[in-house]
CSV table of C-alpha atoms and ligand atoms in Angstrom, one decimal:
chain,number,residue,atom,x,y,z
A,1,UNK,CA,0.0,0.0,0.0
A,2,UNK,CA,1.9,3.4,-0.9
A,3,UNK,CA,0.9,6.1,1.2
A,4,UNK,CA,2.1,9.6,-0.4
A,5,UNK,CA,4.4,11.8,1.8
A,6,UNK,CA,1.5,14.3,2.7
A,7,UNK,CA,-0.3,11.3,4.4
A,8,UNK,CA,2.7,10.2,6.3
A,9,UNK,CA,3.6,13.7,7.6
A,10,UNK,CA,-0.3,14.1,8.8
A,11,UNK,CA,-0.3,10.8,10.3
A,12,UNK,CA,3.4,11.0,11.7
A,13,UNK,CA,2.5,14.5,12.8
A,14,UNK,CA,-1.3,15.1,13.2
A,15,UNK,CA,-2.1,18.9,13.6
A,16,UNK,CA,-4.9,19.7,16.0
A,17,UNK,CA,-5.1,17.0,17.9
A,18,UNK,CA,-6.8,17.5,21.2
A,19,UNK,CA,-10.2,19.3,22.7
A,20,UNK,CA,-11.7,22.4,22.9
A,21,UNK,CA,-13.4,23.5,26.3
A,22,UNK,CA,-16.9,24.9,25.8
A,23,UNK,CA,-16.7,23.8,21.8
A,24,UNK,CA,-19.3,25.9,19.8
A,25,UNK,CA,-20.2,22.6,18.2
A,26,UNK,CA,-18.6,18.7,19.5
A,27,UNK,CA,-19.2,15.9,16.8
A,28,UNK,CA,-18.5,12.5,17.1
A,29,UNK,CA,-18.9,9.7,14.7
A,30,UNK,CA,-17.6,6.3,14.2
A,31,UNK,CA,-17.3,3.4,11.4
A,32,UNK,CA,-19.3,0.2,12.9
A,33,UNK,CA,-17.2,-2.0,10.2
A,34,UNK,CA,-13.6,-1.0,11.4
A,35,UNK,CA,-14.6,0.5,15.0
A,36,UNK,CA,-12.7,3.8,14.5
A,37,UNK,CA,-14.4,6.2,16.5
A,38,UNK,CA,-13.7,10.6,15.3
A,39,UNK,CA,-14.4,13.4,17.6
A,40,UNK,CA,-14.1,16.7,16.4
A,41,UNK,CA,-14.5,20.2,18.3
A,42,UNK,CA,-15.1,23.7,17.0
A,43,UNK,CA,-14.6,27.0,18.0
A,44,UNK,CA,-16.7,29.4,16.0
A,45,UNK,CA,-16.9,32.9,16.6
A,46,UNK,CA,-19.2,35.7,14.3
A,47,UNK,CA,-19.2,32.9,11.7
A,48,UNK,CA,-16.2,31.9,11.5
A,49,UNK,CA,-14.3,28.6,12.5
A,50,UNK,CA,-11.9,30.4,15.1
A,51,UNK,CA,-10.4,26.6,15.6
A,52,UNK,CA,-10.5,22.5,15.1
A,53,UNK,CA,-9.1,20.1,17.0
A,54,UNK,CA,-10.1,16.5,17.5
A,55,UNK,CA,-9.5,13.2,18.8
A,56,UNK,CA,-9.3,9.9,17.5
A,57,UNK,CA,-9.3,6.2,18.2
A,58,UNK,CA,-9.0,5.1,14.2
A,59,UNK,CA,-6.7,4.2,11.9
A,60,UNK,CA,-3.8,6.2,10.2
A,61,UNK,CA,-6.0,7.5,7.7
A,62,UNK,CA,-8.2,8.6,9.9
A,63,UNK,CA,-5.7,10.6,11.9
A,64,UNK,CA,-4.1,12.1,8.7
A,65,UNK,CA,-7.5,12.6,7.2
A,66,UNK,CA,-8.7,14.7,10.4
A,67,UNK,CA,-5.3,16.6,10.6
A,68,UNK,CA,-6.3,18.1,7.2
A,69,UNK,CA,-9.8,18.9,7.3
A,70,UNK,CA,-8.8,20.6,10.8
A,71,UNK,CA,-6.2,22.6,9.2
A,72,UNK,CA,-8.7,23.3,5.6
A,73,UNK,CA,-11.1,24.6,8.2
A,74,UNK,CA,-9.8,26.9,10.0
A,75,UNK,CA,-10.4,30.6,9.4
A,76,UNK,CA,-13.5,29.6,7.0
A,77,UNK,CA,-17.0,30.4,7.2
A,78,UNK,CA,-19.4,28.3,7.5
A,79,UNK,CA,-20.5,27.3,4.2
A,80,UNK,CA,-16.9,27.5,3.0
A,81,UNK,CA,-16.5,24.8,5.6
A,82,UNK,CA,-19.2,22.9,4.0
A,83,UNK,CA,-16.9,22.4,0.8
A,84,UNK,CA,-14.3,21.0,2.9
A,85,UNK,CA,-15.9,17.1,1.8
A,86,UNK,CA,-13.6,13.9,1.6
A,87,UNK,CA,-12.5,14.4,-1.9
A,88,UNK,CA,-11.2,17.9,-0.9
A,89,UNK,CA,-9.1,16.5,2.0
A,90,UNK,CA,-8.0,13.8,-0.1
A,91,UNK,CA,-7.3,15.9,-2.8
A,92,UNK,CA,-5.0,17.9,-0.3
A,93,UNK,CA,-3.3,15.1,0.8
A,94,UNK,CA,-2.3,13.7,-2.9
A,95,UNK,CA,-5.0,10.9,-2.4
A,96,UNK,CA,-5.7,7.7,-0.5
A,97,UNK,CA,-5.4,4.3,-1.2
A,98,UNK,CA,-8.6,2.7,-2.3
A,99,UNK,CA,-9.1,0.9,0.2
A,100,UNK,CA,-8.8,4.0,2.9
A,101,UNK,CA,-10.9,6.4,1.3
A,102,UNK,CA,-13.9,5.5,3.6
A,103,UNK,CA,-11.4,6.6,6.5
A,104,UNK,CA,-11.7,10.4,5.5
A,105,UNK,CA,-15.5,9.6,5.6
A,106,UNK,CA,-15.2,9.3,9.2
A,107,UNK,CA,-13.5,13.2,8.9
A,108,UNK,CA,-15.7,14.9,7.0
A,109,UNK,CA,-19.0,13.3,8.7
A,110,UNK,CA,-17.3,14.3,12.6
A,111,UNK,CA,-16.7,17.8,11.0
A,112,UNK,CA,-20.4,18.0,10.0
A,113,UNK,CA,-22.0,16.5,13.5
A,114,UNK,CA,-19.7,19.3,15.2
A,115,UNK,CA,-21.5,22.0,12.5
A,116,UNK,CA,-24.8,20.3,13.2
A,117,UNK,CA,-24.6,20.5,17.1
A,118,UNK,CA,-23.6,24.1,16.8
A,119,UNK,CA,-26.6,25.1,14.8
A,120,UNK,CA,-28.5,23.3,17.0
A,121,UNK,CA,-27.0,25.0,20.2
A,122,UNK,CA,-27.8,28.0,18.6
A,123,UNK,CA,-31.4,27.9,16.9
A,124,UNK,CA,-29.5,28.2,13.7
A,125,UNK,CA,-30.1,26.3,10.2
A,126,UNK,CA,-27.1,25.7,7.9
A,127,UNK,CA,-27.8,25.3,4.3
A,128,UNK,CA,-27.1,22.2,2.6
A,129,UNK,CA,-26.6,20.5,6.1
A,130,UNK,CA,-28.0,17.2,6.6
A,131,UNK,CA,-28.6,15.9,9.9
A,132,UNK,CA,-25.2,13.4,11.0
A,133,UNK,CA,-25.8,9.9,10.9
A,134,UNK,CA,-23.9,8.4,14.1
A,135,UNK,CA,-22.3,5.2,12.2
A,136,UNK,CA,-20.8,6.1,8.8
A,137,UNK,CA,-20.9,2.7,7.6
A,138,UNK,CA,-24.6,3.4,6.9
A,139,UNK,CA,-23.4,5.9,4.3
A,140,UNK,CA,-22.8,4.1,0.9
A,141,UNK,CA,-22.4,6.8,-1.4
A,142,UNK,CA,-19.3,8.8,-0.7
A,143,UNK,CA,-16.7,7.0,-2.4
B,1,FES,FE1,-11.5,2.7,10.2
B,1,FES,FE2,-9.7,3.8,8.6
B,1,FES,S1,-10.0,1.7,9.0
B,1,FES,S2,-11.3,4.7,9.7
């Protein structure tokens, strides 16, 4: 399996790794299939993501997966953040293996529970959100 060198610096050196106290918006999904479980927390302030930072029990694709879409968010609006989808993390990260490219599901699903909970934390709808689903594996058409 060949990993390209922007995967292996995420997963050798993930960037945001850790939680946020009093997180505008917490979301946390897993994959039933592998187990991996994602949490990821934002900071939003007028609008925009302030700061990301998760944590993860998954895979190394998971981890490097996360590290990106943390650091794509950052300092975007909402519906900017919305763009941030698994092919645009992968896409930053020279691809994935086949085989892994369900892992930056787990990402980009954790990133919208955490947008999700903040809209509903504050009476808020986000356009083009859907509601999370808490198990990704019941999400089929990503890849
Ligand atoms: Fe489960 Fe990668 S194998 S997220």
């Amino acid at each position: 399996m060949e990993y390209s060198e922007k995967v292996m610096d995420h997963f050798m050196n993930p960037r945001n790794i850790g939680e946020i106290e009093d997180a505008s918006g917490v979301g946390l999904v897993g994959n039933a299939k592998c187990g991996d479980i994602m949490k990821v927390y934002l900071q939003i302030e007028d609008g925009i993501i302030k700061d990301a930072k998760f944590r993860t029990f998954g895979c190394g694709a998971a981890v490097a997966t996360s590290s990106m879409a943390t650091e794509l968010v950052k300092g975007k609006n909402i519906q900017e953040a919305l763009q941030v989808t698994n092919k645009a993390v992968m896409e930053a990260l020279d691809g994935l293996p086949p085989v892994k490219v369900h892992c930056s599901c787990l990402a980009e699903e954790a990133l919208h529970a955490a947008l999700w909970d903040y809209a509903k934390k504050n009476n808020i709808v986000i356009e083009g959100l859907k509601e999370p689903v808490q198990d990704i594996d019941e999400l089929h058409h990503h890849q």
